[in-house]
C-alpha cells in the first residue's frame, strides 16, 4: 500500500503550501481538502458558512476527507492530503486519523497564523480574540491526533517540507 501523508494544524500554518510543495518533490498526488469541499459544494467555503452554516460545512468536510483517505489508501502512488484547520473536530475524521501513521501537525505561532489569515475570507478568522480561543481550544486535539510535529516558526515552505521528508524517510524527528 502506498503511503499517505496527512497535514493537520491551525489556519495559517501553511498546510496547503507545504502539502503542494511536498507532493511535487516526492512525485506524489496532492489533495487539498478545502478545495475539494468547494468543488463538492459548488461555492467558496465562506459562502457555504454563510448560506448553510458550519454544521453543513462539517458534514461535507467529513464526506470529502474520508473519501480522499479511501482514495489515497487504494492508490498505487503516494498521496499528500492537507486538511482544513477544523477537520480534527469532526469525530468521523478524528477516528480515521487515529489509524493513520503519517499524520503531521504543522505548528505555527498565533501571531503569524493570524497575520496570514486574519480579516481575510476565512469565516473563522475574523477577529483575533475568537481566533485565539479556537487556537487554544484545538491544541490538545492536534497533539493527540498527530504522530509527528513539525515546528514551522520562521521556516520557509521548503524547510518544513524537508523536515517532513526526513521523518518519512526515517531520519531525524522533531
Ligand atoms: C477552518 C479552517 C479552514 C477551512 C474553514 C474552517 C477551521 O481551513 O476549512 O474555513 O475551522 O479552522 P484552513 O486551515 O486551510 O484555513
JSON list of C-alpha atoms and ligand atoms in Angstrom, two decimals:
[
{"chain": "A", "resi": 1, "resn": "UNK", "atom": "CA", "xyz": [0.00, 0.00, 0.00]},
{"chain": "A", "resi": 2, "resn": "UNK", "atom": "CA", "xyz": [1.38, 3.43, -0.94]},
{"chain": "A", "resi": 3, "resn": "UNK", "atom": "CA", "xyz": [1.88, 5.92, 1.91]},
{"chain": "A", "resi": 4, "resn": "UNK", "atom": "CA", "xyz": [-0.47, 8.80, 2.74]},
{"chain": "A", "resi": 5, "resn": "UNK", "atom": "CA", "xyz": [0.90, 11.90, 4.44]},
{"chain": "A", "resi": 6, "resn": "UNK", "atom": "CA", "xyz": [-1.80, 13.96, 6.17]},
{"chain": "A", "resi": 7, "resn": "UNK", "atom": "CA", "xyz": [-1.11, 17.54, 7.21]},
{"chain": "A", "resi": 8, "resn": "UNK", "atom": "CA", "xyz": [-3.09, 19.00, 10.09]},
{"chain": "A", "resi": 9, "resn": "UNK", "atom": "CA", "xyz": [-2.81, 22.22, 12.08]},
{"chain": "A", "resi": 10, "resn": "UNK", "atom": "CA", "xyz": [-4.42, 25.57, 12.60]},
{"chain": "A", "resi": 11, "resn": "UNK", "atom": "CA", "xyz": [-5.42, 28.05, 9.90]},
{"chain": "A", "resi": 12, "resn": "UNK", "atom": "CA", "xyz": [-2.38, 29.85, 8.55]},
{"chain": "A", "resi": 13, "resn": "UNK", "atom": "CA", "xyz": [0.12, 27.11, 9.45]},
{"chain": "A", "resi": 14, "resn": "UNK", "atom": "CA", "xyz": [0.96, 26.60, 5.77]},
{"chain": "A", "resi": 15, "resn": "UNK", "atom": "CA", "xyz": [-0.67, 23.17, 5.31]},
{"chain": "A", "resi": 16, "resn": "UNK", "atom": "CA", "xyz": [-1.75, 23.79, 1.70]},
{"chain": "A", "resi": 17, "resn": "UNK", "atom": "CA", "xyz": [1.52, 25.42, 0.59]},
{"chain": "A", "resi": 18, "resn": "UNK", "atom": "CA", "xyz": [3.66, 22.77, 2.27]},
{"chain": "A", "resi": 19, "resn": "UNK", "atom": "CA", "xyz": [1.42, 19.94, 1.04]},
{"chain": "A", "resi": 20, "resn": "UNK", "atom": "CA", "xyz": [1.63, 21.04, -2.55]},
{"chain": "A", "resi": 21, "resn": "UNK", "atom": "CA", "xyz": [5.42, 21.58, -2.39]},
{"chain": "A", "resi": 22, "resn": "UNK", "atom": "CA", "xyz": [5.96, 18.28, -0.60]},
{"chain": "A", "resi": 23, "resn": "UNK", "atom": "CA", "xyz": [3.86, 16.27, -3.07]},
{"chain": "A", "resi": 24, "resn": "UNK", "atom": "CA", "xyz": [5.65, 17.85, -6.02]},
{"chain": "A", "resi": 25, "resn": "UNK", "atom": "CA", "xyz": [9.04, 16.98, -4.54]},
{"chain": "A", "resi": 26, "resn": "UNK", "atom": "CA", "xyz": [8.06, 13.39, -3.83]},
{"chain": "A", "resi": 27, "resn": "UNK", "atom": "CA", "xyz": [6.20, 12.97, -7.12]},
{"chain": "A", "resi": 28, "resn": "UNK", "atom": "CA", "xyz": [3.07, 12.04, -5.18]},
{"chain": "A", "resi": 29, "resn": "UNK", "atom": "CA", "xyz": [-0.58, 13.03, -5.61]},
{"chain": "A", "resi": 30, "resn": "UNK", "atom": "CA", "xyz": [-1.80, 16.06, -3.69]},
{"chain": "A", "resi": 31, "resn": "UNK", "atom": "CA", "xyz": [-5.27, 16.89, -2.42]},
{"chain": "A", "resi": 32, "resn": "UNK", "atom": "CA", "xyz": [-6.28, 19.99, -0.53]},
{"chain": "A", "resi": 33, "resn": "UNK", "atom": "CA", "xyz": [-9.45, 19.06, 1.37]},
{"chain": "A", "resi": 34, "resn": "UNK", "atom": "CA", "xyz": [-10.78, 22.64, 1.41]},
{"chain": "A", "resi": 35, "resn": "UNK", "atom": "CA", "xyz": [-10.58, 22.87, -2.39]},
{"chain": "A", "resi": 36, "resn": "UNK", "atom": "CA", "xyz": [-12.34, 19.53, -2.74]},
{"chain": "A", "resi": 37, "resn": "UNK", "atom": "CA", "xyz": [-15.12, 20.73, -0.41]},
{"chain": "A", "resi": 38, "resn": "UNK", "atom": "CA", "xyz": [-15.54, 23.87, -2.52]},
{"chain": "A", "resi": 39, "resn": "UNK", "atom": "CA", "xyz": [-15.82, 21.69, -5.64]},
{"chain": "A", "resi": 40, "resn": "UNK", "atom": "CA", "xyz": [-18.37, 19.42, -3.99]},
{"chain": "A", "resi": 41, "resn": "UNK", "atom": "CA", "xyz": [-20.48, 22.31, -2.70]},
{"chain": "A", "resi": 42, "resn": "UNK", "atom": "CA", "xyz": [-20.02, 24.39, -5.86]},
{"chain": "A", "resi": 43, "resn": "UNK", "atom": "CA", "xyz": [-19.12, 27.53, -3.91]},
{"chain": "A", "resi": 44, "resn": "UNK", "atom": "CA", "xyz": [-16.33, 29.04, -1.81]},
{"chain": "A", "resi": 45, "resn": "UNK", "atom": "CA", "xyz": [-16.11, 27.94, 1.84]},
{"chain": "A", "resi": 46, "resn": "UNK", "atom": "CA", "xyz": [-17.09, 31.41, 3.08]},
{"chain": "A", "resi": 47, "resn": "UNK", "atom": "CA", "xyz": [-20.33, 31.09, 1.12]},
{"chain": "A", "resi": 48, "resn": "UNK", "atom": "CA", "xyz": [-21.00, 27.60, 2.49]},
{"chain": "A", "resi": 49, "resn": "UNK", "atom": "CA", "xyz": [-20.76, 29.02, 6.04]},
{"chain": "A", "resi": 50, "resn": "UNK", "atom": "CA", "xyz": [-22.91, 32.00, 5.11]},
{"chain": "A", "resi": 51, "resn": "UNK", "atom": "CA", "xyz": [-25.65, 30.13, 3.26]},
{"chain": "A", "resi": 52, "resn": "UNK", "atom": "CA", "xyz": [-25.72, 26.77, 5.05]},
{"chain": "A", "resi": 53, "resn": "UNK", "atom": "CA", "xyz": [-23.87, 27.23, 8.33]},
{"chain": "A", "resi": 54, "resn": "UNK", "atom": "CA", "xyz": [-20.91, 25.47, 9.92]},
{"chain": "A", "resi": 55, "resn": "UNK", "atom": "CA", "xyz": [-22.72, 22.18, 10.57]},
{"chain": "A", "resi": 56, "resn": "UNK", "atom": "CA", "xyz": [-23.38, 21.56, 6.88]},
{"chain": "A", "resi": 57, "resn": "UNK", "atom": "CA", "xyz": [-19.77, 22.51, 6.14]},
{"chain": "A", "resi": 58, "resn": "UNK", "atom": "CA", "xyz": [-18.52, 19.94, 8.68]},
{"chain": "A", "resi": 59, "resn": "UNK", "atom": "CA", "xyz": [-20.79, 17.25, 7.20]},
{"chain": "A", "resi": 60, "resn": "UNK", "atom": "CA", "xyz": [-19.34, 17.95, 3.75]},
{"chain": "A", "resi": 61, "resn": "UNK", "atom": "CA", "xyz": [-15.84, 18.02, 5.24]},
{"chain": "A", "resi": 62, "resn": "UNK", "atom": "CA", "xyz": [-16.35, 14.56, 6.80]},
{"chain": "A", "resi": 63, "resn": "UNK", "atom": "CA", "xyz": [-17.53, 13.10, 3.49]},
{"chain": "A", "resi": 64, "resn": "UNK", "atom": "CA", "xyz": [-14.73, 14.71, 1.48]},
{"chain": "A", "resi": 65, "resn": "UNK", "atom": "CA", "xyz": [-11.90, 13.83, 3.86]},
{"chain": "A", "resi": 66, "resn": "UNK", "atom": "CA", "xyz": [-12.97, 10.21, 4.37]},
{"chain": "A", "resi": 67, "resn": "UNK", "atom": "CA", "xyz": [-13.40, 9.90, 0.59]},
{"chain": "A", "resi": 68, "resn": "UNK", "atom": "CA", "xyz": [-9.91, 11.30, -0.02]},
{"chain": "A", "resi": 69, "resn": "UNK", "atom": "CA", "xyz": [-8.37, 8.98, 2.56]},
{"chain": "A", "resi": 70, "resn": "UNK", "atom": "CA", "xyz": [-10.15, 5.98, 0.98]},
{"chain": "A", "resi": 71, "resn": "UNK", "atom": "CA", "xyz": [-8.88, 7.01, -2.43]},
{"chain": "A", "resi": 72, "resn": "UNK", "atom": "CA", "xyz": [-5.35, 7.51, -1.11]},
{"chain": "A", "resi": 73, "resn": "UNK", "atom": "CA", "xyz": [-5.42, 4.12, 0.61]},
{"chain": "A", "resi": 74, "resn": "UNK", "atom": "CA", "xyz": [-6.27, 2.32, -2.59]},
{"chain": "A", "resi": 75, "resn": "UNK", "atom": "CA", "xyz": [-3.86, 4.31, -4.75]},
{"chain": "A", "resi": 76, "resn": "UNK", "atom": "CA", "xyz": [-0.68, 2.76, -6.09]},
{"chain": "A", "resi": 77, "resn": "UNK", "atom": "CA", "xyz": [1.06, 6.10, -5.67]},
{"chain": "A", "resi": 78, "resn": "UNK", "atom": "CA", "xyz": [1.84, 8.09, -2.54]},
{"chain": "A", "resi": 79, "resn": "UNK", "atom": "CA", "xyz": [-0.58, 10.86, -1.57]},
{"chain": "A", "resi": 80, "resn": "UNK", "atom": "CA", "xyz": [-0.33, 14.05, 0.44]},
{"chain": "A", "resi": 81, "resn": "UNK", "atom": "CA", "xyz": [-3.59, 15.41, 1.89]},
{"chain": "A", "resi": 82, "resn": "UNK", "atom": "CA", "xyz": [-3.87, 18.84, 3.55]},
{"chain": "A", "resi": 83, "resn": "UNK", "atom": "CA", "xyz": [-6.84, 19.15, 5.90]},
{"chain": "A", "resi": 84, "resn": "UNK", "atom": "CA", "xyz": [-8.66, 22.29, 6.96]},
{"chain": "A", "resi": 85, "resn": "UNK", "atom": "CA", "xyz": [-7.80, 23.51, 10.46]},
{"chain": "A", "resi": 86, "resn": "UNK", "atom": "CA", "xyz": [-11.09, 22.33, 11.97]},
{"chain": "A", "resi": 87, "resn": "UNK", "atom": "CA", "xyz": [-11.19, 18.88, 10.37]},
{"chain": "A", "resi": 88, "resn": "UNK", "atom": "CA", "xyz": [-9.85, 17.33, 13.59]},
{"chain": "A", "resi": 89, "resn": "UNK", "atom": "CA", "xyz": [-13.00, 18.46, 15.43]},
{"chain": "A", "resi": 90, "resn": "UNK", "atom": "CA", "xyz": [-15.19, 16.23, 13.23]},
{"chain": "A", "resi": 91, "resn": "UNK", "atom": "CA", "xyz": [-15.48, 12.90, 15.12]},
{"chain": "A", "resi": 92, "resn": "UNK", "atom": "CA", "xyz": [-15.59, 10.78, 11.95]},
{"chain": "A", "resi": 93, "resn": "UNK", "atom": "CA", "xyz": [-12.36, 12.37, 10.70]},
{"chain": "A", "resi": 94, "resn": "UNK", "atom": "CA", "xyz": [-10.64, 12.17, 14.09]},
{"chain": "A", "resi": 95, "resn": "UNK", "atom": "CA", "xyz": [-11.45, 8.43, 14.24]},
{"chain": "A", "resi": 96, "resn": "UNK", "atom": "CA", "xyz": [-9.82, 7.92, 10.84]},
{"chain": "A", "resi": 97, "resn": "UNK", "atom": "CA", "xyz": [-6.73, 9.91, 11.77]},
{"chain": "A", "resi": 98, "resn": "UNK", "atom": "CA", "xyz": [-6.14, 7.71, 14.81]},
{"chain": "A", "resi": 99, "resn": "UNK", "atom": "CA", "xyz": [-5.38, 4.82, 12.42]},
{"chain": "A", "resi": 100, "resn": "UNK", "atom": "CA", "xyz": [-3.08, 6.79, 10.12]},
{"chain": "A", "resi": 101, "resn": "UNK", "atom": "CA", "xyz": [0.67, 6.51, 10.76]},
{"chain": "A", "resi": 102, "resn": "UNK", "atom": "CA", "xyz": [1.74, 9.67, 8.89]},
{"chain": "A", "resi": 103, "resn": "UNK", "atom": "CA", "xyz": [-0.28, 12.49, 10.43]},
{"chain": "A", "resi": 104, "resn": "UNK", "atom": "CA", "xyz": [1.90, 15.60, 10.67]},
{"chain": "A", "resi": 105, "resn": "UNK", "atom": "CA", "xyz": [0.99, 18.59, 12.79]},
{"chain": "A", "resi": 106, "resn": "UNK", "atom": "CA", "xyz": [2.37, 21.85, 11.40]},
{"chain": "A", "resi": 107, "resn": "UNK", "atom": "CA", "xyz": [2.75, 24.23, 14.32]},
{"chain": "A", "resi": 108, "resn": "UNK", "atom": "CA", "xyz": [2.82, 27.97, 13.79]},
{"chain": "A", "resi": 109, "resn": "UNK", "atom": "CA", "xyz": [2.58, 30.73, 16.35]},
{"chain": "A", "resi": 110, "resn": "UNK", "atom": "CA", "xyz": [-0.72, 32.54, 16.82]},
{"chain": "A", "resi": 111, "resn": "UNK", "atom": "CA", "xyz": [0.50, 35.96, 15.64]},
{"chain": "A", "resi": 112, "resn": "UNK", "atom": "CA", "xyz": [1.92, 34.66, 12.36]},
{"chain": "A", "resi": 113, "resn": "UNK", "atom": "CA", "xyz": [-1.15, 32.49, 11.73]},
{"chain": "A", "resi": 114, "resn": "UNK", "atom": "CA", "xyz": [-3.43, 35.49, 12.26]},
{"chain": "A", "resi": 115, "resn": "UNK", "atom": "CA", "xyz": [-1.25, 37.75, 10.12]},
{"chain": "A", "resi": 116, "resn": "UNK", "atom": "CA", "xyz": [-1.62, 35.26, 7.27]},
{"chain": "A", "resi": 117, "resn": "UNK", "atom": "CA", "xyz": [-5.35, 34.68, 7.58]},
{"chain": "A", "resi": 118, "resn": "UNK", "atom": "CA", "xyz": [-7.00, 37.30, 9.80]},
{"chain": "A", "resi": 119, "resn": "UNK", "atom": "CA", "xyz": [-9.52, 39.59, 8.20]},
{"chain": "A", "resi": 120, "resn": "UNK", "atom": "CA", "xyz": [-9.46, 37.52, 5.01]},
{"chain": "A", "resi": 121, "resn": "UNK", "atom": "CA", "xyz": [-12.17, 35.31, 3.58]},
{"chain": "A", "resi": 122, "resn": "UNK", "atom": "CA", "xyz": [-11.92, 32.53, 6.19]},
{"chain": "A", "resi": 123, "resn": "UNK", "atom": "CA", "xyz": [-15.16, 32.52, 8.18]},
{"chain": "A", "resi": 124, "resn": "UNK", "atom": "CA", "xyz": [-13.46, 31.65, 11.48]},
{"chain": "A", "resi": 125, "resn": "UNK", "atom": "CA", "xyz": [-10.56, 34.09, 11.21]},
{"chain": "A", "resi": 126, "resn": "UNK", "atom": "CA", "xyz": [-12.46, 37.34, 11.68]},
{"chain": "A", "resi": 127, "resn": "UNK", "atom": "CA", "xyz": [-11.18, 38.77, 14.95]},
{"chain": "A", "resi": 128, "resn": "UNK", "atom": "CA", "xyz": [-8.09, 37.96, 16.97]},
{"chain": "A", "resi": 129, "resn": "UNK", "atom": "CA", "xyz": [-9.92, 37.11, 20.22]},
{"chain": "A", "resi": 130, "resn": "UNK", "atom": "CA", "xyz": [-12.08, 34.33, 18.80]},
{"chain": "A", "resi": 131, "resn": "UNK", "atom": "CA", "xyz": [-9.17, 33.18, 16.62]},
{"chain": "A", "resi": 132, "resn": "UNK", "atom": "CA", "xyz": [-7.03, 32.84, 19.74]},
{"chain": "A", "resi": 133, "resn": "UNK", "atom": "CA", "xyz": [-9.78, 30.99, 21.64]},
{"chain": "A", "resi": 134, "resn": "UNK", "atom": "CA", "xyz": [-10.14, 28.49, 18.82]},
{"chain": "A", "resi": 135, "resn": "UNK", "atom": "CA", "xyz": [-6.35, 28.15, 18.54]},
{"chain": "A", "resi": 136, "resn": "UNK", "atom": "CA", "xyz": [-6.07, 27.31, 22.24]},
{"chain": "A", "resi": 137, "resn": "UNK", "atom": "CA", "xyz": [-9.10, 25.00, 22.28]},
{"chain": "A", "resi": 138, "resn": "UNK", "atom": "CA", "xyz": [-7.71, 22.87, 19.48]},
{"chain": "A", "resi": 139, "resn": "UNK", "atom": "CA", "xyz": [-4.15, 22.38, 20.64]},
{"chain": "A", "resi": 140, "resn": "UNK", "atom": "CA", "xyz": [-4.87, 19.23, 22.67]},
{"chain": "A", "resi": 141, "resn": "UNK", "atom": "CA", "xyz": [-6.75, 17.62, 19.80]},
{"chain": "A", "resi": 142, "resn": "UNK", "atom": "CA", "xyz": [-3.99, 18.41, 17.29]},
{"chain": "A", "resi": 143, "resn": "UNK", "atom": "CA", "xyz": [-1.39, 16.90, 19.59]},
{"chain": "A", "resi": 144, "resn": "UNK", "atom": "CA", "xyz": [-3.50, 13.81, 20.28]},
{"chain": "A", "resi": 145, "resn": "UNK", "atom": "CA", "xyz": [-4.01, 13.06, 16.61]},
{"chain": "A", "resi": 146, "resn": "UNK", "atom": "CA", "xyz": [-0.56, 13.85, 15.24]},
{"chain": "A", "resi": 147, "resn": "UNK", "atom": "CA", "xyz": [2.09, 11.19, 15.11]},
{"chain": "A", "resi": 148, "resn": "UNK", "atom": "CA", "xyz": [4.68, 13.83, 14.19]},
{"chain": "A", "resi": 149, "resn": "UNK", "atom": "CA", "xyz": [5.01, 17.51, 14.96]},
{"chain": "A", "resi": 150, "resn": "UNK", "atom": "CA", "xyz": [6.90, 19.99, 12.81]},
{"chain": "A", "resi": 151, "resn": "UNK", "atom": "CA", "xyz": [7.69, 23.42, 14.19]},
{"chain": "A", "resi": 152, "resn": "UNK", "atom": "CA", "xyz": [7.18, 25.77, 11.25]},
{"chain": "A", "resi": 153, "resn": "UNK", "atom": "CA", "xyz": [8.07, 29.00, 13.07]},
{"chain": "A", "resi": 154, "resn": "UNK", "atom": "CA", "xyz": [10.41, 31.12, 10.99]},
{"chain": "A", "resi": 155, "resn": "UNK", "atom": "CA", "xyz": [10.77, 28.40, 8.39]},
{"chain": "A", "resi": 156, "resn": "UNK", "atom": "CA", "xyz": [10.35, 28.55, 4.63]},
{"chain": "A", "resi": 157, "resn": "UNK", "atom": "CA", "xyz": [7.90, 26.18, 2.91]},
{"chain": "A", "resi": 158, "resn": "UNK", "atom": "CA", "xyz": [10.87, 24.20, 1.57]},
{"chain": "A", "resi": 159, "resn": "UNK", "atom": "CA", "xyz": [12.37, 23.77, 5.05]},
{"chain": "A", "resi": 160, "resn": "UNK", "atom": "CA", "xyz": [9.10, 22.50, 6.51]},
{"chain": "A", "resi": 161, "resn": "UNK", "atom": "CA", "xyz": [8.67, 20.13, 3.58]},
{"chain": "A", "resi": 162, "resn": "UNK", "atom": "CA", "xyz": [12.24, 18.86, 4.01]},
{"chain": "A", "resi": 163, "resn": "UNK", "atom": "CA", "xyz": [11.57, 18.21, 7.70]},
{"chain": "A", "resi": 164, "resn": "UNK", "atom": "CA", "xyz": [8.55, 16.08, 6.77]},
{"chain": "A", "resi": 165, "resn": "UNK", "atom": "CA", "xyz": [10.57, 14.16, 4.18]},
{"chain": "A", "resi": 166, "resn": "UNK", "atom": "CA", "xyz": [13.32, 13.43, 6.72]},
{"chain": "A", "resi": 167, "resn": "UNK", "atom": "CA", "xyz": [10.75, 11.96, 9.10]},
{"chain": "A", "resi": 168, "resn": "UNK", "atom": "CA", "xyz": [9.08, 9.87, 6.37]},
{"chain": "A", "resi": 169, "resn": "UNK", "atom": "CA", "xyz": [12.44, 8.53, 5.31]},
{"chain": "A", "resi": 170, "resn": "UNK", "atom": "CA", "xyz": [13.18, 7.50, 8.86]},
{"chain": "A", "resi": 171, "resn": "UNK", "atom": "CA", "xyz": [15.66, 10.24, 9.59]},
{"chain": "A", "resi": 172, "resn": "UNK", "atom": "CA", "xyz": [15.53, 12.74, 12.40]},
{"chain": "A", "resi": 173, "resn": "UNK", "atom": "CA", "xyz": [12.22, 13.65, 14.00]},
{"chain": "A", "resi": 174, "resn": "UNK", "atom": "CA", "xyz": [11.18, 16.83, 15.78]},
{"chain": "B", "resi": 1, "resn": "LIG", "atom": "C1", "xyz": [-11.36, 26.10, 9.29]},
{"chain": "B", "resi": 1, "resn": "LIG", "atom": "C2", "xyz": [-10.19, 26.16, 8.56]},
{"chain": "B", "resi": 1, "resn": "LIG", "atom": "C3", "xyz": [-10.16, 26.41, 7.11]},
{"chain": "B", "resi": 1, "resn": "LIG", "atom": "C4", "xyz": [-11.46, 25.94, 6.44]},
{"chain": "B", "resi": 1, "resn": "LIG", "atom": "C5", "xyz": [-12.63, 26.54, 7.15]},
{"chain": "B", "resi": 1, "resn": "LIG", "atom": "C6", "xyz": [-12.70, 26.20, 8.64]},
{"chain": "B", "resi": 1, "resn": "LIG", "atom": "C7", "xyz": [-11.29, 25.89, 10.76]},
{"chain": "B", "resi": 1, "resn": "LIG", "atom": "O1", "xyz": [-9.06, 25.71, 6.53]},
{"chain": "B", "resi": 1, "resn": "LIG", "atom": "O2", "xyz": [-11.55, 24.56, 6.44]},
{"chain": "B", "resi": 1, "resn": "LIG", "atom": "O3", "xyz": [-12.58, 27.93, 6.97]},
{"chain": "B", "resi": 1, "resn": "LIG", "atom": "O4", "xyz": [-12.31, 25.55, 11.37]},
{"chain": "B", "resi": 1, "resn": "LIG", "atom": "O5", "xyz": [-10.18, 26.03, 11.32]},
{"chain": "B", "resi": 1, "resn": "LIG", "atom": "P1", "xyz": [-7.51, 26.18, 6.64]},
{"chain": "B", "resi": 1, "resn": "LIG", "atom": "O6", "xyz": [-6.96, 25.63, 7.90]},
{"chain": "B", "resi": 1, "resn": "LIG", "atom": "O7", "xyz": [-6.89, 25.57, 5.44]},
{"chain": "B", "resi": 1, "resn": "LIG", "atom": "O8", "xyz": [-7.51, 27.66, 6.60]}
]
